[in-house]
Amino acid sequence: MSLIQVTNVHRVYNETDIPVSALKGVNLSIKEGEFTAIVGPSGSGKTTLLNIIGGLDSATDGSLEVAEKNITHLGTNELIDFRLNNIGFVFQAYNLIPVLTAKENVEFIMLLQGWEKNKREQRAMQLLEEVGLKEKVNSKPAQLSGGQQQRVAVARALASHPKFVLADEPTANLDSASTNNLLDIMVELNQREQITFVFSTHDQRVIDRARRVITLEDGQIKSDIHK
Amino acid sequence: MIQKIAWKNIWRNKLRSIILITSIALGIWAGLFMMSMTTGLNTQRIGNAINSGLGHIQIHHPEYTKEYNPKYFIKDTASLRQTLSQLPAIKSWSYHNNFTGMIASPTGGYGVALIGINPLTEKNTTSIHTKIISGTYFTSDKKNQIVIGEKLARKLKVELNNKIVVTFQDTANNIISGAFRVTGIYKTASSSFDESIAFLNKKDLEKLAGTSSIVNEVIVFLDDVTDVAPTKNKLSTSLPMLQVRSWDDVSPELGYANELMSIALSVFILIIILAMAFGIINTMLMAVLERKRELGMLISVGMNKRKVFSMILNETLYISLIGGPIGIIGAWATINHFGKVGINLSSMGKGLDSLGIGSIIYTKLDSQMYLTITIVVVLTALLASIYPSLRALRMNAAEAVRQN
């Protein structure tokens, strides 16, 4: 059964005099537990596709179902709630809250979901331990390396038990060691807990570890390879 | 945690927050201090006028104030005295007989109001005896004494113990003249009062006018200024044949000046509030725009708009709750200090004298005004943060998270 079902999705931007078609009838199905990389050159539409899957942008035409729920026509507030309860995000620039500690950053999502303090703290500690940051729970983002910040971001993405994790160029700002370390953690979480990861990436190291690689070109899927 | 984030956010850029907090504190301080100066100035102006002879309440023959003719005097002083003595709000009173006339010295003559007083009872009411800068305030054994203002003395070019001629119309419209010796020179906060009012012993004036003891005017002083209206009403009821007027009926220009100063003050406060509001809008807008990526992330991961709005609103609230008390405490300390020692404005003393204020201003402010200004400032801060908050909500989260 598909976790994410993208059906004939079009996205046209009308912000300039000439309409720009970013996606031209994309059909895609991602199953639970997949470790998928969406690749393609700049302007191929991978960011637009990721935004639409993540409920951050709307399709001009077509439909999107996540866990059998059609989210194509949800309103802004419904989409915010949907994202909170169903999707974990990992961003290229980590985007942690600089004034909070690593633990508080992970707790933050659970706080938005209304978790009790004890449960929040317990899960935040558990997740930070899983990503190898047990000793850094009280460190603020500025006191962490890029790789460590991105691992906190992964822990944050997993905090709310999302149906899948969307990672937008998660290794773009990391060195090789940090990239490998991060990928090891994500692969392990994927294999051990069947967490679904969807990446948009240029990074060959991510592409090499992905079990499915979808290549976009000019707003269309050029290839879809299951390894 | 939203509150915690908001609190921590304001300390991200300490210098900017401190500048904003300082501007709020200064705004409140300036607003309250200006209000206290205006209140003090008004209170002094009215107080000086009341203490110099206006009194809290004046009682006249109903015809007297139409043409200020001394032939209209209060006849039944016995029942008047009884009524006055029965009202506990009344502290003291004194009787005047008033004539309009001329005072002449060898160098010139000037029109003045001649106030006949009983020096003993007058000391319990008006404050002229405390304003003597030269000579004495009537001595019991001498006849035909006159106490004049410093400005009038200068105009007449007379000094202490010089003789001057007083000319006026008596109750039968005869022109009467008499020589009086200057035994005292006073100086009040009002130069116009000092040049136009001369005090004489009531008995001397009556003897010269050839009248029996007459009372044209009763000046009533109260213990508490807030009792003016009820006391006036009671006196009006008890003395239906007489005209009873409060200080602001007698001298409405004092009230108008009060209103005028209130309007000027409101404009000034409005300018301060607007400047503060734009300062807050500017600072909070900068704070929002430079955190665009972070706010985009918060919205992306599922922080709803209400919470984002509330976070930014809280940041402004915290800043105003820090700046507010600093401004209020600073203002309270300054107002208290200058309320005791006064602000010496002698460099512009002449201008203030002509307004009847005096060259030292004692700041004064009702405690309720502190609360009012605090509420106004906090509300302004919250209103000013609405626009930056809305800007935060309008951003495209997907674009914002990718910004460098």
XYZ file of C-alpha atoms in Angstrom:
631
model
C 0.000 0.000 0.000
C 1.273 3.472 -0.883
C 2.167 5.841 1.899
C 2.507 8.727 -0.541
C 0.516 8.710 -3.776
C 1.214 11.527 -6.239
C -1.180 11.438 -9.185
C -0.719 13.543 -12.308
C 0.559 16.538 -10.336
C 1.153 19.777 -12.191
C 2.578 22.936 -10.702
C 2.555 26.145 -12.690
C 3.997 29.373 -11.293
C 2.287 32.490 -12.573
C 4.436 34.976 -10.705
C 5.934 36.404 -13.914
C 4.352 37.328 -17.235
C 5.356 33.941 -18.597
C 3.887 30.992 -16.648
C 6.527 28.502 -15.559
C 5.638 24.814 -15.345
C 7.712 23.314 -12.549
C 5.957 19.932 -12.558
C 4.268 18.437 -15.604
C 2.052 15.530 -14.670
C 4.157 13.700 -12.089
C 2.950 10.273 -10.972
C 4.684 8.701 -8.048
C 4.023 6.153 -5.348
C 6.172 5.764 -2.262
C 5.592 2.859 0.102
C 6.121 2.760 3.825
C 9.711 2.025 4.807
C 11.267 3.244 1.572
C 14.559 5.161 1.534
C 14.103 7.320 -1.546
C 16.267 9.974 -3.125
C 14.758 12.471 -5.557
C 17.535 13.771 -7.744
C 17.889 15.995 -10.728
C 19.587 19.144 -11.949
C 18.660 22.588 -10.660
C 15.274 23.632 -11.997
C 14.193 20.056 -12.563
C 11.327 20.408 -10.088
C 12.598 18.281 -7.207
C 12.187 21.036 -4.607
C 8.670 21.779 -5.886
C 7.803 18.090 -5.691
C 9.202 17.845 -2.184
C 7.234 20.969 -1.129
C 4.017 19.515 -2.505
C 4.593 16.151 -0.824
C 5.377 18.036 2.404
C 2.212 20.128 2.235
C 4.241 23.329 1.937
C 2.986 24.053 -1.588
C -0.160 23.128 -3.483
C -0.485 21.433 -6.839
C -2.068 23.417 -9.642
C -3.629 20.188 -10.846
C -3.599 16.552 -9.828
C -3.874 14.993 -6.409
C -1.776 13.977 -3.452
C -2.656 11.325 -0.923
C -0.697 10.643 2.198
C -1.635 7.563 4.235
C -4.852 7.350 2.228
C -5.805 10.934 3.045
C -6.218 13.303 0.151
C -4.446 16.522 1.172
C -4.654 18.261 -2.203
C -7.322 20.714 -1.155
C -6.611 21.198 2.527
C -6.614 24.789 3.791
C -3.550 26.504 5.272
C -4.351 25.732 8.906
C -5.331 22.137 8.129
C -2.065 21.674 6.268
C -0.096 23.031 9.236
C -1.818 20.486 11.497
C -1.285 17.772 8.927
C 2.419 18.530 8.704
C 2.756 18.590 12.475
C 1.203 15.166 12.920
C 2.393 13.340 9.821
C 5.662 14.702 8.460
C 9.138 15.143 9.875
C 11.324 17.776 8.223
C 15.085 17.937 7.901
C 16.364 21.083 6.227
C 19.592 21.822 4.412
C 20.527 24.588 6.879
C 19.504 22.550 9.981
C 17.147 25.345 11.069
C 17.276 24.645 14.771
C 15.925 27.242 17.177
C 19.139 28.960 18.281
C 17.912 29.994 21.731
C 16.953 26.453 22.749
C 19.161 23.531 23.746
C 19.362 20.344 21.655
C 16.871 18.653 23.970
C 14.476 21.598 23.874
C 14.673 21.701 20.073
C 13.630 18.034 19.913
C 10.936 18.586 22.535
C 9.529 21.540 20.648
C 7.566 19.477 18.103
C 6.068 17.352 20.865
C 5.148 20.518 22.734
C 3.233 21.703 19.674
C 1.451 18.345 19.696
C 0.548 18.805 23.335
C 2.658 16.064 24.906
C 3.169 16.022 28.665
C 6.490 17.362 29.907
C 7.796 14.041 31.273
C 6.996 12.143 28.096
C 8.521 14.908 25.997
C 11.749 14.874 27.934
C 11.933 11.097 27.913
C 11.478 10.832 24.156
C 13.836 13.739 23.435
C 16.547 12.047 25.506
C 15.927 8.717 23.780
C 16.120 10.248 20.297
C 19.239 12.253 21.038
C 20.847 9.090 22.354
C 19.888 7.309 19.144
C 21.576 9.976 17.030
C 24.642 9.854 19.273
C 24.199 13.157 21.064
C 23.533 12.007 24.602
C 26.352 14.191 25.880
C 25.123 17.270 24.034
C 21.509 17.466 25.221
C 22.045 20.801 26.946
C 24.141 22.354 24.208
C 22.718 25.124 22.115
C 22.998 24.927 18.299
C 25.879 27.396 18.235
C 27.873 25.017 20.446
C 27.385 22.105 18.040
C 29.118 21.264 14.767
C 27.123 21.230 11.518
C 26.897 17.440 11.597
C 25.726 17.444 15.205
C 23.109 20.106 14.438
C 21.798 18.033 11.558
C 21.564 14.990 13.832
C 19.524 17.080 16.283
C 17.347 18.024 13.316
C 16.848 14.344 12.510
C 15.922 13.656 16.118
C 13.481 16.582 15.977
C 11.985 15.243 12.739
C 11.374 11.876 14.370
C 10.038 13.248 17.639
C 6.391 13.313 16.656
C 6.342 9.755 15.224
C 5.795 11.079 11.684
C 4.543 8.892 8.873
C 7.615 9.888 6.850
C 10.609 12.211 6.945
C 11.283 14.722 4.189
C 14.908 15.774 3.978
C 15.792 18.630 1.674
C 19.495 18.432 0.752
C 20.347 17.334 4.306
C 24.040 16.779 3.623
C 24.708 19.842 1.477
C 26.492 21.698 4.277
C 28.278 18.720 5.827
C 31.767 17.306 5.411
C 32.301 13.681 4.419
C 32.614 12.305 7.930
C 29.470 14.079 9.120
C 27.588 13.047 5.982
C 28.499 9.382 6.430
C 27.648 9.533 10.113
C 24.253 11.124 9.394
C 23.493 8.644 6.635
C 24.428 5.735 8.882
C 21.944 6.956 11.465
C 19.156 7.454 8.939
C 19.755 4.101 7.240
C 19.718 2.378 10.597
C 16.480 4.098 11.639
C 14.983 3.174 8.280
C 15.986 -0.473 8.568
C 15.310 -0.913 12.266
C 12.075 1.059 12.636
C 10.842 1.112 9.039
C 10.841 4.919 9.021
C 10.216 6.254 5.526
C 12.767 8.793 4.283
C 12.381 10.940 1.164
C 15.385 13.052 0.190
C 15.951 15.684 -2.389
C 19.672 15.700 -3.060
C 22.582 16.299 -5.349
C 24.926 14.380 -3.097
C 26.264 11.204 -4.661
C 26.892 9.762 -1.189
C 23.166 9.989 -0.439
C 22.258 8.623 -3.869
C 24.613 5.681 -3.294
C 22.903 4.776 -0.020
C 19.329 5.264 -1.263
C 17.363 2.156 -2.174
C 15.278 4.022 -4.693
C 16.399 6.925 -6.863
C 13.860 9.047 -8.732
C 15.366 11.379 -11.303
C 13.445 14.448 -12.341
C 14.126 16.473 -15.439
C 12.120 19.432 -16.700
C 9.306 18.728 -14.279
C 8.866 15.117 -15.248
C 10.160 11.825 -13.896
C 12.946 10.712 -16.167
C 13.820 7.534 -14.307
C 12.732 5.630 -11.204
C 15.269 3.027 -10.149
C 14.705 0.557 -7.316
C 18.048 -0.883 -6.229
C 7.882 26.958 25.910
C 6.483 29.553 23.472
C 6.878 32.128 26.254
C 10.359 30.825 26.979
C 11.361 31.124 23.328
C 9.850 34.617 23.162
C 11.799 35.637 26.272
C 15.042 34.206 24.931
C 14.457 35.729 21.516
C 14.521 39.243 22.909
C 18.055 38.677 24.208
C 19.432 37.449 20.883
C 20.346 40.953 19.910
C 21.001 42.497 23.287
C 21.970 45.934 22.017
C 18.825 46.280 19.934
C 16.575 45.106 22.759
C 18.300 47.412 25.230
C 17.823 50.342 22.850
C 14.130 49.494 22.497
C 13.700 49.008 26.246
C 15.471 52.323 26.848
C 13.294 54.114 24.339
C 10.149 52.750 26.004
C 11.477 53.694 29.442
C 12.434 57.168 28.231
C 9.059 57.588 26.532
C 7.230 56.757 29.744
C 9.590 58.858 31.827
C 9.248 61.855 29.517
C 5.458 61.495 29.323
C 5.015 61.217 33.077
C 7.540 63.939 33.833
C 5.907 66.343 31.398
C 2.525 65.549 32.901
C 3.886 66.140 36.399
C 5.396 69.473 35.338
C 2.138 70.578 33.763
C 0.122 69.369 36.734
C 2.542 71.059 39.138
C 2.498 74.229 37.072
C -1.289 74.305 36.966
C -1.652 73.429 40.612
C 0.791 76.180 41.563
C -0.895 78.694 39.290
C -4.322 77.946 40.706
C -2.971 77.630 44.253
C -1.177 80.954 43.988
C -4.290 82.637 42.665
C -6.461 81.103 45.398
C -4.025 81.882 48.191
C -3.344 85.426 47.021
C -6.971 86.422 47.434
C -9.199 84.478 45.094
C -10.102 81.963 47.772
C -11.909 78.709 47.121
C -15.311 80.362 47.252
C -16.394 83.994 47.083
C -19.659 85.445 48.340
C -21.039 88.752 47.109
C -24.172 90.806 46.924
C -25.753 89.539 43.677
C -25.495 92.974 42.037
C -21.916 93.603 43.042
C -20.208 91.507 40.368
C -22.218 93.166 37.590
C -20.464 96.515 37.925
C -18.167 96.052 40.926
C -19.766 99.007 42.670
C -19.073 99.037 46.434
C -22.581 100.281 47.103
C -23.708 96.669 46.723
C -22.640 95.117 49.979
C -23.758 92.255 52.174
C -26.072 93.558 54.804
C -26.826 90.607 57.044
C -23.320 89.591 58.082
C -24.567 87.973 61.284
C -26.526 85.201 59.576
C -23.704 84.904 57.035
C -21.207 84.327 59.830
C -23.512 81.760 61.410
C -23.888 79.860 58.133
C -20.149 79.848 57.488
C -19.315 78.654 60.971
C -21.710 75.719 60.658
C -20.012 74.157 57.664
C -17.110 71.900 58.749
C -15.459 71.959 55.314
C -14.748 75.669 55.740
C -11.354 76.393 57.216
C -11.526 80.189 57.434
C -12.975 83.271 55.831
C -12.344 86.982 55.678
C -14.374 90.057 54.795
C -13.254 92.548 52.222
C -14.551 95.872 51.152
C -13.448 96.636 47.661
C -13.041 99.915 45.851
C -11.633 100.664 42.456
C -9.416 103.711 42.446
C -6.123 105.364 41.698
C -2.857 105.398 43.537
C -0.626 108.348 42.866
C 2.931 109.153 43.789
C 4.898 112.231 42.736
C 5.987 110.369 39.607
C 2.650 109.002 38.398
C -0.699 107.463 39.061
C -2.146 104.056 38.319
C -5.535 102.393 38.510
C -5.737 99.670 41.146
C -8.154 97.581 43.143
C -8.197 98.718 46.747
C -8.940 95.835 49.084
C -9.972 96.728 52.591
C -9.071 93.906 54.956
C -9.010 93.013 58.587
C -5.315 92.119 58.949
C -5.961 89.630 61.737
C -8.578 87.514 59.959
C -6.847 87.965 56.627
C -3.781 86.191 57.936
C -5.922 83.093 58.433
C -7.071 83.121 54.849
C -4.914 84.666 52.141
C -1.140 84.258 51.975
C -0.193 87.876 51.230
C 1.329 88.302 54.699
C 3.860 85.591 53.754
C 4.817 87.408 50.568
C 6.106 90.572 52.214
C 9.578 91.314 50.862
C 10.005 94.665 52.518
C 8.443 96.264 55.634
C 5.608 94.651 57.562
C 2.108 93.393 56.993
C 0.161 96.050 58.929
C 0.890 96.923 62.511
C -1.953 97.512 64.893
C -1.002 100.934 66.181
C -0.653 102.894 62.973
C -3.356 104.397 60.810
C -3.532 104.716 57.024
C -1.130 101.937 56.221
C -1.030 100.485 52.732
C 0.614 97.320 51.452
C 1.358 97.304 47.737
C 2.955 94.959 45.266
C 6.585 95.176 44.274
C 5.792 95.926 40.656
C 3.407 98.748 41.566
C 6.035 100.178 43.930
C 8.531 100.180 41.090
C 6.054 101.876 38.753
C 5.214 104.485 41.359
C 8.890 104.773 42.272
C 8.044 104.601 45.945
C 9.814 102.869 48.789
C 8.899 101.824 52.248
C 7.433 104.622 54.433
C 6.807 106.844 51.400
C 3.392 108.437 51.238
C 1.041 107.847 48.356
C -2.397 109.261 47.605
C -5.313 106.936 47.210
C -8.372 108.188 45.308
C -11.630 106.295 44.888
C -15.378 106.626 44.623
C -17.328 105.939 47.783
C -20.692 104.188 47.971
C -22.436 107.476 47.256
C -20.278 108.038 44.164
C -18.260 110.835 45.776
C -14.577 111.092 44.949
C -12.553 110.522 48.097
C -8.821 110.936 48.538
C -6.493 110.080 51.330
C -2.805 109.804 52.026
C -1.439 106.411 53.005
C 2.016 105.318 54.035
C 3.628 102.309 52.392
C 4.370 99.972 55.293
C 4.784 96.775 53.331
C 5.723 95.627 49.848
C 4.744 92.156 48.753
C 5.727 90.004 45.822
C 3.610 87.096 44.654
C 4.169 84.694 41.751
C 1.924 86.877 39.594
C 3.351 90.177 38.407
C -0.071 91.316 37.141
C -1.495 90.780 40.644
C 1.424 92.688 42.156
C 0.825 95.747 40.005
C -2.924 95.966 40.389
C -3.886 95.124 43.990
C -3.291 97.248 47.065
C -4.286 96.204 50.587
C -5.514 98.665 53.166
C -6.919 98.341 56.631
C -10.681 97.966 56.260
C -11.319 100.404 59.092
C -9.179 103.133 57.519
C -10.940 102.697 54.214
C -14.400 102.824 55.806
C -13.481 105.882 57.820
C -12.255 107.643 54.704
C -15.371 106.638 52.778
C -17.563 107.664 55.683
C -19.394 104.371 55.773
C -20.160 101.961 58.552
C -18.622 98.491 58.418
C -19.510 97.122 55.026
C -18.683 93.810 53.393
C -18.498 93.626 49.616
C -16.836 90.295 49.443
C -16.316 87.223 51.581
C -13.343 85.043 50.749
C -13.817 81.485 51.958
C -11.030 78.960 52.312
C -11.591 75.223 52.637
C -9.422 72.478 54.061
C -9.791 70.350 50.976
C -10.109 71.665 47.426
C -12.320 68.709 46.480
C -15.011 70.110 48.790
C -15.453 73.247 46.683
C -18.480 72.104 44.682
C -20.511 70.612 47.574
C -19.701 73.539 49.855
C -20.666 76.002 47.163
C -23.996 74.202 46.754
C -24.659 74.208 50.470
C -23.857 77.900 50.755
C -26.026 78.732 47.757
C -28.926 76.921 49.394
C -28.370 78.533 52.784
C -27.750 82.011 51.403
C -30.258 82.406 48.591
C -30.041 86.181 48.631
C -26.308 86.191 47.975
C -24.182 85.163 45.070
C -21.898 82.219 45.842
C -19.175 81.405 43.320
C -16.331 78.947 43.280
C -12.806 79.964 42.239
C -13.321 78.711 38.701
C -16.586 80.678 38.394
C -14.779 83.827 39.499
C -11.689 83.241 37.390
C -12.695 80.980 34.497
C -9.464 81.800 32.653
C -7.659 79.637 35.216
C -9.846 76.719 34.184
C -9.409 77.490 30.491
C -5.635 77.535 30.915
C -5.986 74.175 32.607
C -7.874 72.804 29.629
C -5.430 74.357 27.185
C -2.490 72.804 28.978
C -4.292 69.457 29.049
C -4.775 69.601 25.283
C -1.133 70.576 24.705
C -0.078 67.777 27.007
C -2.278 65.259 25.189
C -0.659 66.246 21.895
C 2.772 65.885 23.451
C 1.923 62.457 24.894
C 0.474 61.408 21.538
C 3.740 62.374 19.817
C 5.734 60.358 22.358
C 3.418 57.365 21.960
C 3.581 57.545 18.152
C 7.375 57.799 18.199
C 7.486 54.821 20.526
C 5.056 52.835 18.367
C 7.104 53.425 15.217
C 10.261 52.487 17.105
C 8.664 49.215 18.164
C 7.308 48.501 14.675
C 10.731 49.143 13.168
C 12.615 47.026 15.684
C 10.169 44.128 15.707
C 9.996 44.165 11.913
C 13.771 43.881 11.783
C 13.632 41.075 14.342
C 11.029 39.238 12.242
C 12.745 39.740 8.896
C 16.139 38.596 10.104
C 14.541 35.443 11.558
C 12.600 34.717 8.397
C 14.213 31.306 7.894
C 13.575 30.280 11.470
C 9.971 31.450 11.388
C 9.567 29.603 8.064
C 10.890 26.481 9.761
C 8.467 26.876 12.680
C 5.511 27.152 10.305
C 6.845 24.273 8.153
C 7.132 21.853 11.046
C 3.626 22.628 12.213
C 3.585 25.679 14.490
C 0.253 27.236 13.755
C -0.190 30.913 12.943
C -1.825 31.718 16.254
C 1.244 30.501 18.100
C 3.669 32.345 15.813
C 1.597 35.507 16.268
C 1.495 35.017 20.012
C 5.268 34.441 20.181
C 6.047 37.760 18.498
C 3.397 39.533 20.535
C 4.957 38.076 23.678
C 8.387 39.348 22.682
C 7.030 42.890 22.451
C 5.084 42.454 25.655
C 8.209 41.362 27.539
C 10.181 44.299 26.188
C 7.467 46.734 27.237
C 7.137 45.013 30.613
C 10.842 45.610 31.210
C 10.951 49.137 29.793
C 7.646 50.152 31.404
C 8.589 49.684 35.070
C 12.030 51.237 34.497
C 10.358 54.319 33.023
C 7.727 54.436 35.749
C 10.187 53.998 38.617
C 12.511 56.573 37.043
C 9.627 58.986 36.581
C 8.354 58.376 40.120
C 11.813 59.087 41.565
C 12.311 62.202 39.435
C 8.829 63.541 40.121
C 9.213 62.923 43.856
C 12.617 64.619 43.905
C 11.523 67.696 41.989
C 8.243 67.696 43.885
C 10.322 68.433 46.995
C 13.175 70.624 45.734
C 11.394 72.096 42.696
C 12.760 72.912 39.268
C 14.365 76.307 39.218
C 13.308 78.111 36.081
C 14.468 81.550 37.200
C 16.105 82.106 33.812
C 12.574 82.428 32.456
C 11.180 83.723 35.722
C 9.650 86.883 34.297
C 7.525 84.944 31.847
C 6.376 82.572 34.534
C 5.652 85.454 36.919
C 3.342 87.034 34.389
C 1.497 83.697 34.259
C 1.190 83.683 38.040
C 3.307 80.579 38.492
C 6.589 81.585 40.066
C 10.089 80.619 39.013
C 10.261 77.300 40.864
C 8.012 74.527 39.642
C 7.185 71.637 41.923
C 6.332 68.496 39.972
C 3.175 66.691 40.957
C 1.241 63.748 39.545
C -1.786 61.721 40.585
C -0.907 58.092 41.248
C -3.676 57.080 38.854
C -1.734 58.643 35.975
C 1.103 56.151 36.480
C -1.354 53.319 35.902
C -2.974 55.079 32.940
C 0.345 55.704 31.196
C 1.472 52.122 31.875
C -1.681 50.741 30.284
C -1.356 53.108 27.329
C 2.283 52.131 26.773
C 1.663 48.382 27.006
C -1.332 48.660 24.673
C 0.704 50.759 22.245
C 3.495 48.185 22.321
C 1.065 45.361 21.640
C -0.686 47.244 18.849
C 2.662 48.181 17.333
C 3.705 44.523 17.264
C 0.658 43.467 15.258
C 2.097 44.559 11.905
C 5.445 42.723 12.332
C 3.514 39.660 13.554
C 1.266 39.749 10.494
C 4.325 40.065 8.260
C 5.663 36.906 9.880
C 2.409 35.078 9.203
C 2.273 36.166 5.572
C 5.646 34.705 4.669
C 5.956 31.685 2.406
C 7.345 29.012 4.719
C 8.793 26.887 1.920
C 10.754 29.850 0.533
C 11.706 31.170 3.945
C 13.422 27.952 5.106
C 15.731 28.048 2.086
C 16.863 31.627 2.604
C 20.486 32.228 3.468
